XYZ file of N, CA, C and O in Angstrom:
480
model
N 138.577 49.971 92.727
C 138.757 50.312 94.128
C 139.776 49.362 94.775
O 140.702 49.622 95.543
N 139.397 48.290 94.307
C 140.762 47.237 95.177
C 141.891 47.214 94.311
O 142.192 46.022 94.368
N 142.557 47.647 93.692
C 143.512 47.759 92.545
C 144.038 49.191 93.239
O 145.250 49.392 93.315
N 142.959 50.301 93.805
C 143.456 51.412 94.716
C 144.588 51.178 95.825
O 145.788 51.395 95.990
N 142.754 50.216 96.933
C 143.995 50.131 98.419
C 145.021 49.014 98.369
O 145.644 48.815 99.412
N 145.367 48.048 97.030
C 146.124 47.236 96.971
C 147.675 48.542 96.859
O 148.697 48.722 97.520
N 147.239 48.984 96.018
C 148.659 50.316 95.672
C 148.833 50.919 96.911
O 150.013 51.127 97.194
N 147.641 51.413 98.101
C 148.047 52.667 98.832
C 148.755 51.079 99.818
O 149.898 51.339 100.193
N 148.485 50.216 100.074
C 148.947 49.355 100.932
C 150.433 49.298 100.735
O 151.271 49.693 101.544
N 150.664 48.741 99.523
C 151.746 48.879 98.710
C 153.052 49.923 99.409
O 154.154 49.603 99.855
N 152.614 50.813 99.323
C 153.028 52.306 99.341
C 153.156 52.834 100.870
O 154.017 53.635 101.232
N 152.341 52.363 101.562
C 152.624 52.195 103.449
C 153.496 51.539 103.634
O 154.101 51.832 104.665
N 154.044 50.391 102.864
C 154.790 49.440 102.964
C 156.239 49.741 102.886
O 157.169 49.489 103.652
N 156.175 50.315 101.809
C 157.557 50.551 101.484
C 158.690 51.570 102.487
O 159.898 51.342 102.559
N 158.360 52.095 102.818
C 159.029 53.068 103.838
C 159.510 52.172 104.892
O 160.446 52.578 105.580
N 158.913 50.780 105.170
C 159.205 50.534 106.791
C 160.275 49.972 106.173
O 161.421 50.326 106.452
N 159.998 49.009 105.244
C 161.134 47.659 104.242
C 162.323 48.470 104.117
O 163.390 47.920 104.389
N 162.332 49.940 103.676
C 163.738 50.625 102.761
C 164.043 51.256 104.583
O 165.210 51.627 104.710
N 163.541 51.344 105.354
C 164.367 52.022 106.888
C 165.024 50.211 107.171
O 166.194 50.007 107.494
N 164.265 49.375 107.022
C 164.745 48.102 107.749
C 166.151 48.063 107.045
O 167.215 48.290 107.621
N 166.029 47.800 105.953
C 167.281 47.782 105.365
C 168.475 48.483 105.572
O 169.632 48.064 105.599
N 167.957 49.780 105.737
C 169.185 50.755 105.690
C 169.441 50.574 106.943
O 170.634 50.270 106.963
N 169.016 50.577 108.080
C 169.557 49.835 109.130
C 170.120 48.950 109.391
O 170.658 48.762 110.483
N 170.129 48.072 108.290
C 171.133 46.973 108.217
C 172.378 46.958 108.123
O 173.309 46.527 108.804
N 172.201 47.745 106.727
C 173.541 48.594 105.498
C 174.503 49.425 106.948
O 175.727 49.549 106.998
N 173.739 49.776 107.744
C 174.691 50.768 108.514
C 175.632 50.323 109.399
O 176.388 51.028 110.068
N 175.546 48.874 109.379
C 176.234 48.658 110.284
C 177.972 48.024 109.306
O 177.766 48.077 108.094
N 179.321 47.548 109.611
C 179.948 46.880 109.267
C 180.046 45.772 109.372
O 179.906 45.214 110.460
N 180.411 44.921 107.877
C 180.593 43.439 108.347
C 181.902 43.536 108.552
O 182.693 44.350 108.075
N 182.141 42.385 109.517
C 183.660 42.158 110.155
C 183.712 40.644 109.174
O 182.869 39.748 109.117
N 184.794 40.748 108.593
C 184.845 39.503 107.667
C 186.480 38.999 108.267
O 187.352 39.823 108.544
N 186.611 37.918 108.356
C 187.782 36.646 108.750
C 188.586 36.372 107.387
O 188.044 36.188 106.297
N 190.275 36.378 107.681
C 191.002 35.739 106.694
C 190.707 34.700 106.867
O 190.080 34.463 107.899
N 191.107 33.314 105.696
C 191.148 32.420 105.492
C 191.421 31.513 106.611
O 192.326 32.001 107.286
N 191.156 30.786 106.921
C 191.852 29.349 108.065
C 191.816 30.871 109.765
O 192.364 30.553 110.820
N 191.326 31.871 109.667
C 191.490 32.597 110.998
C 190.182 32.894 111.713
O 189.071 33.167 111.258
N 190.571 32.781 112.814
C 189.158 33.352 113.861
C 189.146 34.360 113.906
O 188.012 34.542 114.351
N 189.678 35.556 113.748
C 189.678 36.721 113.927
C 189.840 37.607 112.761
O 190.743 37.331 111.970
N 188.908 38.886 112.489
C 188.920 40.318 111.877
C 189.680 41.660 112.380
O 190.121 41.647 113.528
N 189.782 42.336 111.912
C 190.412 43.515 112.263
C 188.770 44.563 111.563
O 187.843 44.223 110.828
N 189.096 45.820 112.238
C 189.437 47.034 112.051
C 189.830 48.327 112.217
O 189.875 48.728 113.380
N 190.156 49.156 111.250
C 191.367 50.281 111.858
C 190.781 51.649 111.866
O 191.090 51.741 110.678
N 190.231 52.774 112.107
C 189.877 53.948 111.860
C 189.467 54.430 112.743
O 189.855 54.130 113.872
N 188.171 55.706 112.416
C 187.776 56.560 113.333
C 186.408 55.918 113.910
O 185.418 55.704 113.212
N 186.482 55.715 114.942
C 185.199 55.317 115.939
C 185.311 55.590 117.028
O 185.484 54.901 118.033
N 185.157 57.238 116.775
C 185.700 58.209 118.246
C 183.976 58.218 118.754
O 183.532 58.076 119.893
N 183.168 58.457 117.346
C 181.614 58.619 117.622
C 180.584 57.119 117.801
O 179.378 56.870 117.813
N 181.814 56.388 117.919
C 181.156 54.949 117.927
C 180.876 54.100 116.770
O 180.875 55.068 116.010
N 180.699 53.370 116.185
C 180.613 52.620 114.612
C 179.900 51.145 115.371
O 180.182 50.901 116.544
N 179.072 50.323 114.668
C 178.380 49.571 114.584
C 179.065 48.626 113.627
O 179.195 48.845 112.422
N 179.643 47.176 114.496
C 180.196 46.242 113.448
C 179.142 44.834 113.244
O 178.415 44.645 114.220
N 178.970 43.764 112.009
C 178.385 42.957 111.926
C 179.065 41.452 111.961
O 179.954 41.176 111.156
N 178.772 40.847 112.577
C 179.361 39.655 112.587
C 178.384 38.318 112.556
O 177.396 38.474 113.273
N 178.442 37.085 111.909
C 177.339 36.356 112.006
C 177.953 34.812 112.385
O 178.512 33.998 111.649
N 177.652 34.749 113.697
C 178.162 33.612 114.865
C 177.102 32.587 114.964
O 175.883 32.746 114.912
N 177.861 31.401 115.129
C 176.759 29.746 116.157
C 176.340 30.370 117.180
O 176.154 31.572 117.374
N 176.232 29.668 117.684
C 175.421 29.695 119.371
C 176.623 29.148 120.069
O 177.365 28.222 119.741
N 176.638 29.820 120.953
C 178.136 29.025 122.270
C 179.127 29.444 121.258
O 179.966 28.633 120.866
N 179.098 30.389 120.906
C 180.856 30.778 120.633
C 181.785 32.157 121.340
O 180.975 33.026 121.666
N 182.191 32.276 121.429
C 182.903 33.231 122.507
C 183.797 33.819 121.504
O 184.779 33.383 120.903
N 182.973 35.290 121.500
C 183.534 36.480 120.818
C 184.363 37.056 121.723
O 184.132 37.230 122.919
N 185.134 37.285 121.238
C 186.421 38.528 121.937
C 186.722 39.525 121.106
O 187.230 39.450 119.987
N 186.216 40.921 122.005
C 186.433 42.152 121.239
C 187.845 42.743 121.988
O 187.799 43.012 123.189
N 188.789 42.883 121.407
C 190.060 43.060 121.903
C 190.615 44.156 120.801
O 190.704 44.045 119.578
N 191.071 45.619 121.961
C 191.773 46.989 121.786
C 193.267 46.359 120.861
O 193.668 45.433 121.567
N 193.785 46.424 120.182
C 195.215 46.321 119.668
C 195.693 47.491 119.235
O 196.578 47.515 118.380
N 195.047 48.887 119.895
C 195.534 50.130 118.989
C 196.473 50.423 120.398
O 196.914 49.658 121.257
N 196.567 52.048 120.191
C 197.304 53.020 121.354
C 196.046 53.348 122.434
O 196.167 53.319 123.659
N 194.819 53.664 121.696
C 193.851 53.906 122.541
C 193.190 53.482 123.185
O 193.402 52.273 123.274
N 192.372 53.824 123.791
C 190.948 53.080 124.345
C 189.800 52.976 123.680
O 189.344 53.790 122.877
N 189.332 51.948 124.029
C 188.083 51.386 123.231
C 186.763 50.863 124.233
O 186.950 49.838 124.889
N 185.645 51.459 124.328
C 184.675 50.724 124.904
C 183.663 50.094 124.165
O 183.116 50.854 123.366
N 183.144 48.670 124.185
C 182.010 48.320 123.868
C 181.034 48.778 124.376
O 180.974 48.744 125.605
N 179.864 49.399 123.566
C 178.753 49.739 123.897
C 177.687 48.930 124.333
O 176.799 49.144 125.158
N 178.028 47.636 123.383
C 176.691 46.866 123.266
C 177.075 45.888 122.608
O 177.779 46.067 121.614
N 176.585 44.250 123.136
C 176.860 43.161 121.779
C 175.447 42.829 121.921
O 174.821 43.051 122.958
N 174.730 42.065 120.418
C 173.297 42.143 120.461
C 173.175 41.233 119.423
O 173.690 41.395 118.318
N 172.359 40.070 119.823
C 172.267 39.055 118.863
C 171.101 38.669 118.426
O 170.160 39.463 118.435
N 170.938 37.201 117.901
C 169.296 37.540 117.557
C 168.222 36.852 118.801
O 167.095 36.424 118.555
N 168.836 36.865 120.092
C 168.359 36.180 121.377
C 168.397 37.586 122.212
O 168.052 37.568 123.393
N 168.841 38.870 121.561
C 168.806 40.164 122.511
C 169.853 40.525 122.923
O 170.585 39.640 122.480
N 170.580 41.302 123.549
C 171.769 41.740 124.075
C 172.914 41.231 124.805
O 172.848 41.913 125.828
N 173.550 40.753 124.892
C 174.380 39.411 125.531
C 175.388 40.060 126.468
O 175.938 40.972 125.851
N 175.920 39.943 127.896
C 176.434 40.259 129.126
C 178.009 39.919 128.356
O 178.252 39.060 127.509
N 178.785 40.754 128.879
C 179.847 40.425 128.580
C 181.060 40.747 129.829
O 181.016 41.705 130.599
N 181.983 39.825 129.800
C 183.308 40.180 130.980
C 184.173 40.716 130.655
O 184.836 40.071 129.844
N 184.703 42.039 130.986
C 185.664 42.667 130.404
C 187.105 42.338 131.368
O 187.168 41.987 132.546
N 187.945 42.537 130.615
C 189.417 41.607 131.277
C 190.407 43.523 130.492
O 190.322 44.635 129.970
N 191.001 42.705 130.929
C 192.324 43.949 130.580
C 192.145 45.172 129.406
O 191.979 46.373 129.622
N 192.246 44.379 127.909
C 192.111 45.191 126.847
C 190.985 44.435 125.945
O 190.955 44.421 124.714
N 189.989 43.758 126.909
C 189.159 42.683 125.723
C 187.932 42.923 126.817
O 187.902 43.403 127.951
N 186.824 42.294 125.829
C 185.746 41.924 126.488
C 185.001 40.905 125.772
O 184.591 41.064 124.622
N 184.802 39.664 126.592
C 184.590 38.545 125.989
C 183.006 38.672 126.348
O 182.499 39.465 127.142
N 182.119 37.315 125.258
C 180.999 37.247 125.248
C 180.554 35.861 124.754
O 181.256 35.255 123.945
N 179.342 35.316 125.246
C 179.266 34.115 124.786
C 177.851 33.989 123.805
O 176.790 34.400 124.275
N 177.887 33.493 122.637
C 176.706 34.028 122.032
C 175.828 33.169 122.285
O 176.315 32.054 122.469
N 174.087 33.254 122.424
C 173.312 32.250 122.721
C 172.632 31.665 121.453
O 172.310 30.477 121.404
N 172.428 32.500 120.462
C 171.688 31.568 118.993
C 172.593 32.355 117.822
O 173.198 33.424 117.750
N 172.329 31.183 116.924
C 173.195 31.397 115.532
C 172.431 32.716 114.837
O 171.283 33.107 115.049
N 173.423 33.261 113.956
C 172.628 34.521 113.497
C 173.503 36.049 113.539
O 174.558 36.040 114.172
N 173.077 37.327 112.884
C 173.813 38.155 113.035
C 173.968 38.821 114.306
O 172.955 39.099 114.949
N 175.435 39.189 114.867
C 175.473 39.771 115.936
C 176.495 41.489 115.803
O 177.619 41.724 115.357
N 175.477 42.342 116.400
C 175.718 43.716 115.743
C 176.942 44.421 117.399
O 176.732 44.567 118.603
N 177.542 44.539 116.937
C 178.426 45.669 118.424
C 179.221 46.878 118.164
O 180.131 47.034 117.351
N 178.688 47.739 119.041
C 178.433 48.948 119.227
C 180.075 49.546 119.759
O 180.207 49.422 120.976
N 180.904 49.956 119.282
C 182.056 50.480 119.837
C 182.595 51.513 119.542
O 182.677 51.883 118.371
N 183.221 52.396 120.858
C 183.630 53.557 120.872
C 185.079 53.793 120.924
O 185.475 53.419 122.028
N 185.840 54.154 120.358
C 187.320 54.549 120.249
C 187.530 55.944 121.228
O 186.469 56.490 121.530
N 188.466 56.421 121.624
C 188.535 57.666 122.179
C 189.536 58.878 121.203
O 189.784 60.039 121.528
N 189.910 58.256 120.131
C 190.826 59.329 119.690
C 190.078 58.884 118.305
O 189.158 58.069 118.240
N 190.805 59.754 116.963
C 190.373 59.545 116.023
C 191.197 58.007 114.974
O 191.041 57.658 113.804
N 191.928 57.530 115.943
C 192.422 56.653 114.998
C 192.238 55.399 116.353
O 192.606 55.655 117.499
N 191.617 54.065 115.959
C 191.537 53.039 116.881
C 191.892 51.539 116.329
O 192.655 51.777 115.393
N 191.799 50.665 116.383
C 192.700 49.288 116.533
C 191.874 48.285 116.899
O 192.500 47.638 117.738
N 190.841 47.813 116.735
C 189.754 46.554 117.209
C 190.327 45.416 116.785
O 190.737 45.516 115.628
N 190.486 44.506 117.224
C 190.365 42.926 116.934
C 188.818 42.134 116.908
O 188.164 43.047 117.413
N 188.058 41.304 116.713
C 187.222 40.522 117.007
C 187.536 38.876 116.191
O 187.752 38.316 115.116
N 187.333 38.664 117.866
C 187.546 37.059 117.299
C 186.132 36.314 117.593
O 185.248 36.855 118.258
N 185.965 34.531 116.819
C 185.299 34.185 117.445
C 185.976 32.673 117.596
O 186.870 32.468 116.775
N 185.631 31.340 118.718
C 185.877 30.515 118.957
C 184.665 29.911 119.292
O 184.643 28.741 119.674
């Protein structure tokens, strides 16, 4: 019997672990050249795309348009919760509060877009 609800436990389990994950997987990592603060990427995020980035605390991300189009941030979200950000011309800066992955949410308006993200 305990060799049973050890398995059915087991088996409740697994579904939440393989959604956590794949929620992870879904998002992009934004990875940095060598000696640079800043990532690129280039494509379609007309429907929005989810990028990953993993920042200190007190560093000031800048999500900055470098395409033809427009770009809105949806959302920056760290592991302290959602973080306020100031938007300026073609950027929107943010200051992160704890070390850890930080996920943001951005929308392109055409099918081809131009992101920068830096951090300092």
């Amino acid at each position: 019997m305990m060799k049973k609800l050890l398995l059915m436990a087991t088996l409740a389990a697994t579904p939440i672990m393989a959604t956590s994950v794949q929620a992870a997987d879904s998002s992009t990592k934004v990875t940095f050249a060598k000696d640079s603060y800043c990532g690129n990427f280039t494509g379609n995020i007309k429907d929005g795309k989810v990028f990953r980035l993993w920042l200190a605390a007190d560093q000031n991300l800048v999500i900055r348009n470098v395409g033809d189009d427009r770009i809105n941030v949806a959302y920056v979200s760290g592991p302290s919760g959602r973080l306020d950000g100031d938007r300026y011309d073609n950027e929107t800066s943010y200051i992160t509060e704890s070390k850890g992955n930080h996920y943001m949410k951005v929308y392109g308006n055409s099918y081809h877009s131009a992101v920068e993200f830096c951090a300092y």
